[in-house]
PDB file of C-alpha atoms in Angstrom:
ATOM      1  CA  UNK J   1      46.566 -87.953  41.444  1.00  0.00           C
ATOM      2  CA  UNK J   2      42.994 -86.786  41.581  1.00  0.00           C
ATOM      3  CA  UNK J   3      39.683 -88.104  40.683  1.00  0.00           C
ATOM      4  CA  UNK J   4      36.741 -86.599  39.251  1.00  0.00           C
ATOM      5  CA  UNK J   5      32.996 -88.230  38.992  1.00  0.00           C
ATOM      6  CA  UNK J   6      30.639 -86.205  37.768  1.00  0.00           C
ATOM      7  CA  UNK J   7      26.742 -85.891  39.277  1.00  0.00           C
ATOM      8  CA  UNK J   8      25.285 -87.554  36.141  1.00  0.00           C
ATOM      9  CA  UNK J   9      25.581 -90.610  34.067  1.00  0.00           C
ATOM     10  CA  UNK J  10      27.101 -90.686  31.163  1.00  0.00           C
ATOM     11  CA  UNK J  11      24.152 -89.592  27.696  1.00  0.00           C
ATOM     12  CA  UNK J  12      25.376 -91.984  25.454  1.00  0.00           C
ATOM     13  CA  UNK J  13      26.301 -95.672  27.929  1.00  0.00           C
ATOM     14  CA  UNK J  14      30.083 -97.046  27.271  1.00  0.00           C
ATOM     15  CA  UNK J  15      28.541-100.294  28.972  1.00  0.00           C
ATOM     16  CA  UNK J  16      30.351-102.953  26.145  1.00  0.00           C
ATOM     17  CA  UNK J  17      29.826-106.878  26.302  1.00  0.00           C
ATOM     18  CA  UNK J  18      27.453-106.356  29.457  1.00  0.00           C
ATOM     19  CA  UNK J  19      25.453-110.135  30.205  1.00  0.00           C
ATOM     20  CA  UNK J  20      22.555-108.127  31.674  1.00  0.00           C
ATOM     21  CA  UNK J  21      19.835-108.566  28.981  1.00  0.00           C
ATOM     22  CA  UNK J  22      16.961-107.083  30.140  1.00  0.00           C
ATOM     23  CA  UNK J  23      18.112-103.730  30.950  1.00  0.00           C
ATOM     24  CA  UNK J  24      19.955-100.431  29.592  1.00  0.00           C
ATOM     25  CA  UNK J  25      22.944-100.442  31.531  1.00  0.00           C
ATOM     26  CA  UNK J  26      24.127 -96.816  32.104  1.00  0.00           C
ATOM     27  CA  UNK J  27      28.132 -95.747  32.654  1.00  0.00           C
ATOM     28  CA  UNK J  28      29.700 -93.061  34.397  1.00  0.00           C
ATOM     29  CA  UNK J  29      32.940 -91.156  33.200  1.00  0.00           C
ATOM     30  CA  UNK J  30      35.303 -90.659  35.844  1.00  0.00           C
ATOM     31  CA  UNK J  31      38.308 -88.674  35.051  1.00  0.00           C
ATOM     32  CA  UNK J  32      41.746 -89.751  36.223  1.00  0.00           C
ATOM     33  CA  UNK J  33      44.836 -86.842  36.931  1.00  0.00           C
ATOM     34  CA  UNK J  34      48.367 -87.169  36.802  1.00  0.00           C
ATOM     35  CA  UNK J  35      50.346 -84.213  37.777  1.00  0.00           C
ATOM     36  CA  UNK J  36      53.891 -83.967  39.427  1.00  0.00           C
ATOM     37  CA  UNK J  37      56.778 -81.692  39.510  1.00  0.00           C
ATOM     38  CA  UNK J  38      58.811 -82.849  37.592  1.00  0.00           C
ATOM     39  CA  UNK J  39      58.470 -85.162  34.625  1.00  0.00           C
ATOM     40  CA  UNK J  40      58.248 -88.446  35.657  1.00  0.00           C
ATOM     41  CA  UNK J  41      59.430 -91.684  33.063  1.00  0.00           C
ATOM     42  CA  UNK J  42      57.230 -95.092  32.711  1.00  0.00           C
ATOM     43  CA  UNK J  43      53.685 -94.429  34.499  1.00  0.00           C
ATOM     44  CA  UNK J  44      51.388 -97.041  35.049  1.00  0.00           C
ATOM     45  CA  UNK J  45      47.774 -96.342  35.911  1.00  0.00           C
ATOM     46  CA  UNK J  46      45.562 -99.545  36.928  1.00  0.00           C
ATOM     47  CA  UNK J  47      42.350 -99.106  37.348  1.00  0.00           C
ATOM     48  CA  UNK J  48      40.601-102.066  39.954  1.00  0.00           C
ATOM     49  CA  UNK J  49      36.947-102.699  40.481  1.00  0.00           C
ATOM     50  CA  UNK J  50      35.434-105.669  41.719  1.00  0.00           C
ATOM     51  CA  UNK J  51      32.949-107.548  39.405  1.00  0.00           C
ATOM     52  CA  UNK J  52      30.137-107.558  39.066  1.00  0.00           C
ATOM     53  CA  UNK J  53      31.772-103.738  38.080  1.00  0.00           C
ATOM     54  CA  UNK J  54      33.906-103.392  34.359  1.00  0.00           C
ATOM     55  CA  UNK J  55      35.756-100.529  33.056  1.00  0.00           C
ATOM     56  CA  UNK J  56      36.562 -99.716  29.908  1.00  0.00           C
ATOM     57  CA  UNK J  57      40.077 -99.212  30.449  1.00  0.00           C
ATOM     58  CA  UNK J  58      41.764-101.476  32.941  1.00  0.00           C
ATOM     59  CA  UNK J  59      45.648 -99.956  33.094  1.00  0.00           C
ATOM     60  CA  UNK J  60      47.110 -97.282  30.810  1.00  0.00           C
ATOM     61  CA  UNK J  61      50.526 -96.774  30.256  1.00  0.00           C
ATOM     62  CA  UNK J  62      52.217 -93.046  29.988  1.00  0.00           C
ATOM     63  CA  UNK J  63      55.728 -93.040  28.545  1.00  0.00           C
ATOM     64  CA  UNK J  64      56.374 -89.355  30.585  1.00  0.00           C
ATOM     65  CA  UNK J  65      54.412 -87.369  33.081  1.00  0.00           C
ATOM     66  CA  UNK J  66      54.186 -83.943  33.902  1.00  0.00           C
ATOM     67  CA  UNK J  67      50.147 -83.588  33.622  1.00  0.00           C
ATOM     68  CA  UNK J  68      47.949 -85.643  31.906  1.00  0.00           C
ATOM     69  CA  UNK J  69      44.534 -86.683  32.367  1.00  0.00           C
ATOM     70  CA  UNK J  70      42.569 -89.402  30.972  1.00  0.00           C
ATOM     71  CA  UNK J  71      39.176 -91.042  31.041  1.00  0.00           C
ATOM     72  CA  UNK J  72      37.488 -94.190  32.523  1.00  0.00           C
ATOM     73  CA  UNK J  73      34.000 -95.734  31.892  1.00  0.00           C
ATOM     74  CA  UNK J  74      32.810 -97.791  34.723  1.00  0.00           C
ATOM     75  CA  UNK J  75      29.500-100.289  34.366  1.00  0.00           C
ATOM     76  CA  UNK J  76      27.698-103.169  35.952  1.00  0.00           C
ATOM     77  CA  UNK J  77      27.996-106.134  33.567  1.00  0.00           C
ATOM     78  CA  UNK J  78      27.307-109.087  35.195  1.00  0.00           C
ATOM     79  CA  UNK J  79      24.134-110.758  36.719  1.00  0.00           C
ATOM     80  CA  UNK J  80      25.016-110.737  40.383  1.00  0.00           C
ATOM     81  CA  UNK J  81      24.547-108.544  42.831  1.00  0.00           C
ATOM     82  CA  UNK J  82      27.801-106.212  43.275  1.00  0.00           C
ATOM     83  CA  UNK J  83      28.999-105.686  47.088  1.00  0.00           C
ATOM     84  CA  UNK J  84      30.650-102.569  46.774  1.00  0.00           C
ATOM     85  CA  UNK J  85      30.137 -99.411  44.504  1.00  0.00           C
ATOM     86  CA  UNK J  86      34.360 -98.470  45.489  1.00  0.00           C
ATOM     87  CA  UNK J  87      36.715 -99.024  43.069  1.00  0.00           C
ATOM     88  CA  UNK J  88      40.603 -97.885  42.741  1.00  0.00           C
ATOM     89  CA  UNK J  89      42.947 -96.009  40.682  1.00  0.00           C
ATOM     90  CA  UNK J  90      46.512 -96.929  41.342  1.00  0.00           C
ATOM     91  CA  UNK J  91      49.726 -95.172  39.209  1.00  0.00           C
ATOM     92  CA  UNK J  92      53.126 -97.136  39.928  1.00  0.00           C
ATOM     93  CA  UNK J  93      56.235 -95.562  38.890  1.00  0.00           C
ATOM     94  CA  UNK J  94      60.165 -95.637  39.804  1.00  0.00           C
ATOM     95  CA  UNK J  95      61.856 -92.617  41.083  1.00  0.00           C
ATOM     96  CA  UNK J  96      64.850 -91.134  39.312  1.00  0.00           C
ATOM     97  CA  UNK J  97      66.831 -93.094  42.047  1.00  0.00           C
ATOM     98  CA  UNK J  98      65.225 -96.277  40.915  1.00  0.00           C
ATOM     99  CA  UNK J  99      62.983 -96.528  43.935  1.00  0.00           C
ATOM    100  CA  UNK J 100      59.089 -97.721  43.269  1.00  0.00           C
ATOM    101  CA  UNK J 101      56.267 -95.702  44.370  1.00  0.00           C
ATOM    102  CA  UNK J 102      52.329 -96.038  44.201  1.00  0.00           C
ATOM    103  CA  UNK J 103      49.961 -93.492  44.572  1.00  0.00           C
ATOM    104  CA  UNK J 104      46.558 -94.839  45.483  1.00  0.00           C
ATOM    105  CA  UNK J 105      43.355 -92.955  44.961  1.00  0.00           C
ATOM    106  CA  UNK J 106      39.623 -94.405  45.926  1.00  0.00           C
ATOM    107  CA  UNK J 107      36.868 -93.745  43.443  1.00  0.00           C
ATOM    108  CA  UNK J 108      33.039 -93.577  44.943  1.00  0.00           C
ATOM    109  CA  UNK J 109      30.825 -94.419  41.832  1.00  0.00           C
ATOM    110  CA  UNK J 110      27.110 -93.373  42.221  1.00  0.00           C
ATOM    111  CA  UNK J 111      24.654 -96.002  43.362  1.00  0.00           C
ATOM    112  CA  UNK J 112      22.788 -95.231  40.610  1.00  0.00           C
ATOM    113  CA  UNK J 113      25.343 -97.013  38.334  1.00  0.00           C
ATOM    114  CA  UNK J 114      23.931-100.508  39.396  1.00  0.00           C
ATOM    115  CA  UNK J 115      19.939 -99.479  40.858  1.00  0.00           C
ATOM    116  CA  UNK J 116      17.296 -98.190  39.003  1.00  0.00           C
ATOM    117  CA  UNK J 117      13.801 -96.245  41.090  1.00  0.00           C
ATOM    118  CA  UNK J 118      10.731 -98.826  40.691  1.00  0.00           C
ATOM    119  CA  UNK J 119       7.948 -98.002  43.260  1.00  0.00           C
ATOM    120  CA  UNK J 120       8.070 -99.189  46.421  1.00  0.00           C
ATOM    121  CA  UNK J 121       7.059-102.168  47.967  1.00  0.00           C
ATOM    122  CA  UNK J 122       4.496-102.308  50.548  1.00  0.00           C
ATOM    123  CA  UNK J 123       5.561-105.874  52.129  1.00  0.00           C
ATOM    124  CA  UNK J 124       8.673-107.972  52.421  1.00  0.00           C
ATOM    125  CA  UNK J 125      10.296-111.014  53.627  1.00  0.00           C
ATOM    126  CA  UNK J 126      13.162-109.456  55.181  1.00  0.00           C
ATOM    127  CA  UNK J 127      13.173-106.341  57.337  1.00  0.00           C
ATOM    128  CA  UNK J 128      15.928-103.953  58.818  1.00  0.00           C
ATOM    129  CA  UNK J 129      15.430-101.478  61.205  1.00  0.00           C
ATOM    130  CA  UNK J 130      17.865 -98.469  61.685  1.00  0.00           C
ATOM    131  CA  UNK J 131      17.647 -96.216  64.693  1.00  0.00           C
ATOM    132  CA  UNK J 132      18.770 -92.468  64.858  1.00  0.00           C
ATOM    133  CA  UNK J 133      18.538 -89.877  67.761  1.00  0.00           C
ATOM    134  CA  UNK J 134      17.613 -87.358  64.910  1.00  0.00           C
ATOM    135  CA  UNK J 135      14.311 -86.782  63.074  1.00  0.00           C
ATOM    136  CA  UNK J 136      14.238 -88.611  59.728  1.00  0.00           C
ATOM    137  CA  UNK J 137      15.146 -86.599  56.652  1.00  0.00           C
ATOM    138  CA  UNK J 138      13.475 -86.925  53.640  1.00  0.00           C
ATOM    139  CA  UNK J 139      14.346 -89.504  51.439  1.00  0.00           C
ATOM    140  CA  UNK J 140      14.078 -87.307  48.276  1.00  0.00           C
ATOM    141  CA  UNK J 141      17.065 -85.140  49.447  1.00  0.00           C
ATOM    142  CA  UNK J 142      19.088 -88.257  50.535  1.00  0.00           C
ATOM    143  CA  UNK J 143      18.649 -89.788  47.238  1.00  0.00           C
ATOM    144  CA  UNK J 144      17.956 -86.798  44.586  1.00  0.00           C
ATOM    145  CA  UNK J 145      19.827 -88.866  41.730  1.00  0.00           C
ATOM    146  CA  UNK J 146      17.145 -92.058  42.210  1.00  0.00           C
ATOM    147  CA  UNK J 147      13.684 -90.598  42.514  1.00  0.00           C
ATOM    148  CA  UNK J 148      12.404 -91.359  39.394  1.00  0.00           C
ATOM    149  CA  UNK J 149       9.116 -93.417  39.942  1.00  0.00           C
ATOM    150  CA  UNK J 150       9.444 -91.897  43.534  1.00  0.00           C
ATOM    151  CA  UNK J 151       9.473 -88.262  42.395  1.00  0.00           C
ATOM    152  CA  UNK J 152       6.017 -87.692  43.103  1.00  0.00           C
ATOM    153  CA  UNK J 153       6.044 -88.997  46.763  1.00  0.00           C
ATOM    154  CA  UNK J 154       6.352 -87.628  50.169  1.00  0.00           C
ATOM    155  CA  UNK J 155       9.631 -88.650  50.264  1.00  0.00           C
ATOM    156  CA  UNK J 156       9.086 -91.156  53.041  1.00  0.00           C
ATOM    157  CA  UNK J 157       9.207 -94.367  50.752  1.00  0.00           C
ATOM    158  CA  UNK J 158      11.540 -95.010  47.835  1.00  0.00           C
ATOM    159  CA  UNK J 159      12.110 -98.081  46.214  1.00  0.00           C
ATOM    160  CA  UNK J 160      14.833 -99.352  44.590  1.00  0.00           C
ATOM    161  CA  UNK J 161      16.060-102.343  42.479  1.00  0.00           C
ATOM    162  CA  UNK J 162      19.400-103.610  41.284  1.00  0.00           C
ATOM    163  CA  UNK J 163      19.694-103.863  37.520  1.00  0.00           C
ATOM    164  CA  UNK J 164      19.486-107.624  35.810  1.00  0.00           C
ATOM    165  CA  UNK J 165      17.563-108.564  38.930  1.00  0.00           C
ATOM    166  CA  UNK J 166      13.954-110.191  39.449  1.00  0.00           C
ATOM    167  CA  UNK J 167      11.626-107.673  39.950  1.00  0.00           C
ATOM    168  CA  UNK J 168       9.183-110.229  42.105  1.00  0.00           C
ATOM    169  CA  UNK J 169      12.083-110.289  44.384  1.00  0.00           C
ATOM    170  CA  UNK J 170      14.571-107.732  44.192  1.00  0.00           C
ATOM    171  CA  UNK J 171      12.663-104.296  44.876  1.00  0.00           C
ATOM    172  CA  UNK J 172      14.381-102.774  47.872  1.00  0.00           C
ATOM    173  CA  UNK J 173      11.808-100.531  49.978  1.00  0.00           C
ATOM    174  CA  UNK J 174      13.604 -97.773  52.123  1.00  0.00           C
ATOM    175  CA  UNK J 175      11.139 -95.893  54.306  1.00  0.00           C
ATOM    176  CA  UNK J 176      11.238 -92.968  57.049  1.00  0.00           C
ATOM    177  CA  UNK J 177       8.756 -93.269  59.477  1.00  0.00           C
ATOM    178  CA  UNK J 178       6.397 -90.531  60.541  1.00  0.00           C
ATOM    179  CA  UNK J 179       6.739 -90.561  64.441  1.00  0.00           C
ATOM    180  CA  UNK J 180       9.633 -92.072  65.430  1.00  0.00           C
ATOM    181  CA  UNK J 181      13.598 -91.256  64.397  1.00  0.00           C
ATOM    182  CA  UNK J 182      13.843 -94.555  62.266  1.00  0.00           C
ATOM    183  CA  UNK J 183      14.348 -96.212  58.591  1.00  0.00           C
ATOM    184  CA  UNK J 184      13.505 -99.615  57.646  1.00  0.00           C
ATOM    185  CA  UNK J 185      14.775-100.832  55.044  1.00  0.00           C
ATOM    186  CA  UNK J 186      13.108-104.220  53.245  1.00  0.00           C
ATOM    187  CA  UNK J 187      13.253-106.811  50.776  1.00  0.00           C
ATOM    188  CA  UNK J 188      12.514-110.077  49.339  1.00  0.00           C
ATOM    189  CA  UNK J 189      16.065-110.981  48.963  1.00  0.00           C
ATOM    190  CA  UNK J 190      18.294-110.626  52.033  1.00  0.00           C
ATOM    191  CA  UNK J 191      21.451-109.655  49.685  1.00  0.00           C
ATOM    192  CA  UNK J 192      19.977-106.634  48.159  1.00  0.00           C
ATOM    193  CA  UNK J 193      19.525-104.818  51.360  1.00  0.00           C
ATOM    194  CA  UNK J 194      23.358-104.457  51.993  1.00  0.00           C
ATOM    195  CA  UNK J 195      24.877-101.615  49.503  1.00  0.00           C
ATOM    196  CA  UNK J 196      21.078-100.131  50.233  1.00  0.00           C
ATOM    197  CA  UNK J 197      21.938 -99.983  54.083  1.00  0.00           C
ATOM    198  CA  UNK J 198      25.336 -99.081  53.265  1.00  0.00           C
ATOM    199  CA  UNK J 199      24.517 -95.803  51.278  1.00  0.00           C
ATOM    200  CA  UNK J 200      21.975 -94.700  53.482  1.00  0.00           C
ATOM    201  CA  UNK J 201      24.610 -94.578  56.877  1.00  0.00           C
ATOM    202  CA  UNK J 202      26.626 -92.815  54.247  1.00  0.00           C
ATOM    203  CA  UNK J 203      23.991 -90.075  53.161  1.00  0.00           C
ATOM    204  CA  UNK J 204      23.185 -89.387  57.178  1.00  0.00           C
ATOM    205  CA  UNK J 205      26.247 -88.974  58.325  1.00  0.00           C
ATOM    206  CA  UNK J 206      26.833 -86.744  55.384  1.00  0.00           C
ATOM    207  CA  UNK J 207      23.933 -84.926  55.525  1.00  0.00           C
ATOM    208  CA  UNK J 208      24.020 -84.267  59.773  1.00  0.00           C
ATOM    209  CA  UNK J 209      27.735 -83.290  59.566  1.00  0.00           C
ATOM    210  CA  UNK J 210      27.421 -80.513  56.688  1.00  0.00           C
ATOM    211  CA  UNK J 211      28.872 -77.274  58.112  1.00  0.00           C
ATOM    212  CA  UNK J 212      29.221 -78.371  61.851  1.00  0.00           C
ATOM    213  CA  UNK J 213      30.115 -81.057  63.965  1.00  0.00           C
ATOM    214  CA  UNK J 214      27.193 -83.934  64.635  1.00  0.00           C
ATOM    215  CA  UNK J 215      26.391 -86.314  67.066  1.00  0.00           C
ATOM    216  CA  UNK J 216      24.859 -88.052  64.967  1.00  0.00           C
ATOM    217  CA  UNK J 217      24.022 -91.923  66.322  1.00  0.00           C
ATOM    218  CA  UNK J 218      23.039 -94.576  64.140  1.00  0.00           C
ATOM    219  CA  UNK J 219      22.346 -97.989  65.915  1.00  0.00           C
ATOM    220  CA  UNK J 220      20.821-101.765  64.876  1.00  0.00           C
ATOM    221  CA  UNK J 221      18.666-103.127  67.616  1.00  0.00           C
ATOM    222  CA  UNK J 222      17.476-106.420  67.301  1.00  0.00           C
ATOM    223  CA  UNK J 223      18.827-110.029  66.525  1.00  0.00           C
ATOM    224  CA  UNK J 224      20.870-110.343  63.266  1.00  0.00           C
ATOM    225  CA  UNK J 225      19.329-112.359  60.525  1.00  0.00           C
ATOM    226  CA  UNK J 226      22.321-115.138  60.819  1.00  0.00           C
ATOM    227  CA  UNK J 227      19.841-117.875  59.755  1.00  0.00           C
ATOM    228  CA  UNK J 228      18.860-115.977  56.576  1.00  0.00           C
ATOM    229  CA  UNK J 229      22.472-115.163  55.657  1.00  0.00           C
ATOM    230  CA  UNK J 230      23.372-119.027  56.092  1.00  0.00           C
ATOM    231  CA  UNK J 231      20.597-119.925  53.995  1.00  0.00           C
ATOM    232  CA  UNK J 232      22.219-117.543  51.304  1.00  0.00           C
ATOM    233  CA  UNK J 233      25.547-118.883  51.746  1.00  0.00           C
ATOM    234  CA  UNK J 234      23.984-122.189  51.751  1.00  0.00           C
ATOM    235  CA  UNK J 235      22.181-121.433  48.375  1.00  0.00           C
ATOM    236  CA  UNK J 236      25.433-119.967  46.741  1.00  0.00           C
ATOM    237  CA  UNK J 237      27.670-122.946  46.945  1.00  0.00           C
ATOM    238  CA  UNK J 238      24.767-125.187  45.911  1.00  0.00           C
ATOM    239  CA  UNK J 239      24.592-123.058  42.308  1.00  0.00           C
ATOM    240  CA  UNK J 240      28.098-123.027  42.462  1.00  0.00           C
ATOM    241  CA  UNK J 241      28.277-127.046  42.467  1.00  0.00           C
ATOM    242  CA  UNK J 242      25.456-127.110  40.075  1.00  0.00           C
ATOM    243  CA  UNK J 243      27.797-124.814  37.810  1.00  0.00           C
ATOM    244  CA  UNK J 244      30.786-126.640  38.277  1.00  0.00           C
ATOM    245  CA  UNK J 245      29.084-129.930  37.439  1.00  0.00           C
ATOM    246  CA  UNK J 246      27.201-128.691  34.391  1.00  0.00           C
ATOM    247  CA  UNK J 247      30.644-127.774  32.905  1.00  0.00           C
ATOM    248  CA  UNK J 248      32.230-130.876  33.609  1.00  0.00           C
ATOM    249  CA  UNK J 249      29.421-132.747  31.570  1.00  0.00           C
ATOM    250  CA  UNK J 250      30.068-129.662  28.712  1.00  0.00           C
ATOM    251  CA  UNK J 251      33.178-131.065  28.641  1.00  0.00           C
ATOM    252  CA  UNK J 252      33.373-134.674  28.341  1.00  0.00           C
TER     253      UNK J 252
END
């Protein structure tokens, strides 16, 4: 099984039944392969992603397999902000001896799927701080697919922002600085900066290892923002609550 996701978004968005109201929600096309041998009876293909990510087909069914290929439309639709941009394609299927089998294959969706480029931000509340031992790279070839409003920089400040979000407090600010080998990344809301920081460990260590071998160090120095992340916790179980209780009195 192989899977294919193409460098752009899709021209026309699949995004159906999405509860982001304020936005366009763009789609990607991924394309899913089956190929085997020999023909192989009663195969299964699920297709898992975590919300706040949908797809437009969740598990296809193929009464005989030799090669076949189909297509799946992945988009944010939901209001929160998504924790992973990984989802899965998994095909199940019995041998000819009766003996089950699953073939698992990851599938990296672009960032872009779920962030738009808004300018950045020039202050924040919350700050982190990542530390190379190489010079900092441009942040237009890191992130060539989300320039937009950033297209006409340097390329040492890009700014970001989760679709369906609060612009006031959303924008994430990723800069390089100038004289020293790090990237700060910043934001009014401490959850946004994750799949930020996430994708930009990815791009370096994709970017120093093309070709040859890297060592490449990326380090955090400084105390972790545990308070903040409580206070997030903390504020997530309160809406929960809130939610629960507001249904209750829907009900009665």
């Amino acid at each position: 099984m192989t899977v294919t996701v193409p460098s752009n978004l899709d021209a026309i968005t699949l995004a159906q039944d999405v509860k982001i109201r304020d936005d366009t929600i763009p789609s990607v096309s991924v394309t899913v392969s089956l190929s085997c041998r020999q023909p192989i009876a009663n195969v299964l293909l699920s297709i898992d992603c975590a919300p706040p990510l949908s797809a437009t087909q969740t598990a296809v069914s193929f009464a005989s397999v030799v090669e076949v290929t189909t297509v799946i439309g992945f988009y944010l639709n939901e209001t929160f902000i998504p924790s992973s941009v990984t989802a899965n394609a998994v095909a199940t299927y019995n041998t000819a001896s009766g003996a089950p089998r699953v073939v698992v294959r990851e599938i990296k969706l672009p960032l872009l799927l779920v962030m738009k480029a808004v300018p950045p931000m020039k202050t924040a509340t919350h700050k982190i701080t990542i530390d190379t031992n190489k010079p900092p790279v441009n942040l237009n070839e890191l992130f060539p697919d989300l320039l937009g409003m950033n297209a006409h920089g340097a390329g040492q400040a890009i700014g970001l922002q989760f679709f369906g979000t609060n612009p006031e407090k959303a924008v994430v600010t990723i800069l390089a600085s100038k004289t020293s080998q790090r990237y700060r990344l910043q934001c009014d809301s401490l959850d946004c900066l994750w799949l930020p920081t996430k994708e930009l460990i990815e791009k370096l260590v994709k970017y120093y290892s093309q070709g040859q071998k890297t060592d490449l160090k990326i380090s955090y120095i400084g105390n972790l923002p545990l308070q903040e992340y409580f206070t997030v916790v903390e504020e997530h179980f309160q809406v929960k609550t809130i939610f629960i209780e507001t249904c209750n009195i829907l009900q009665q």
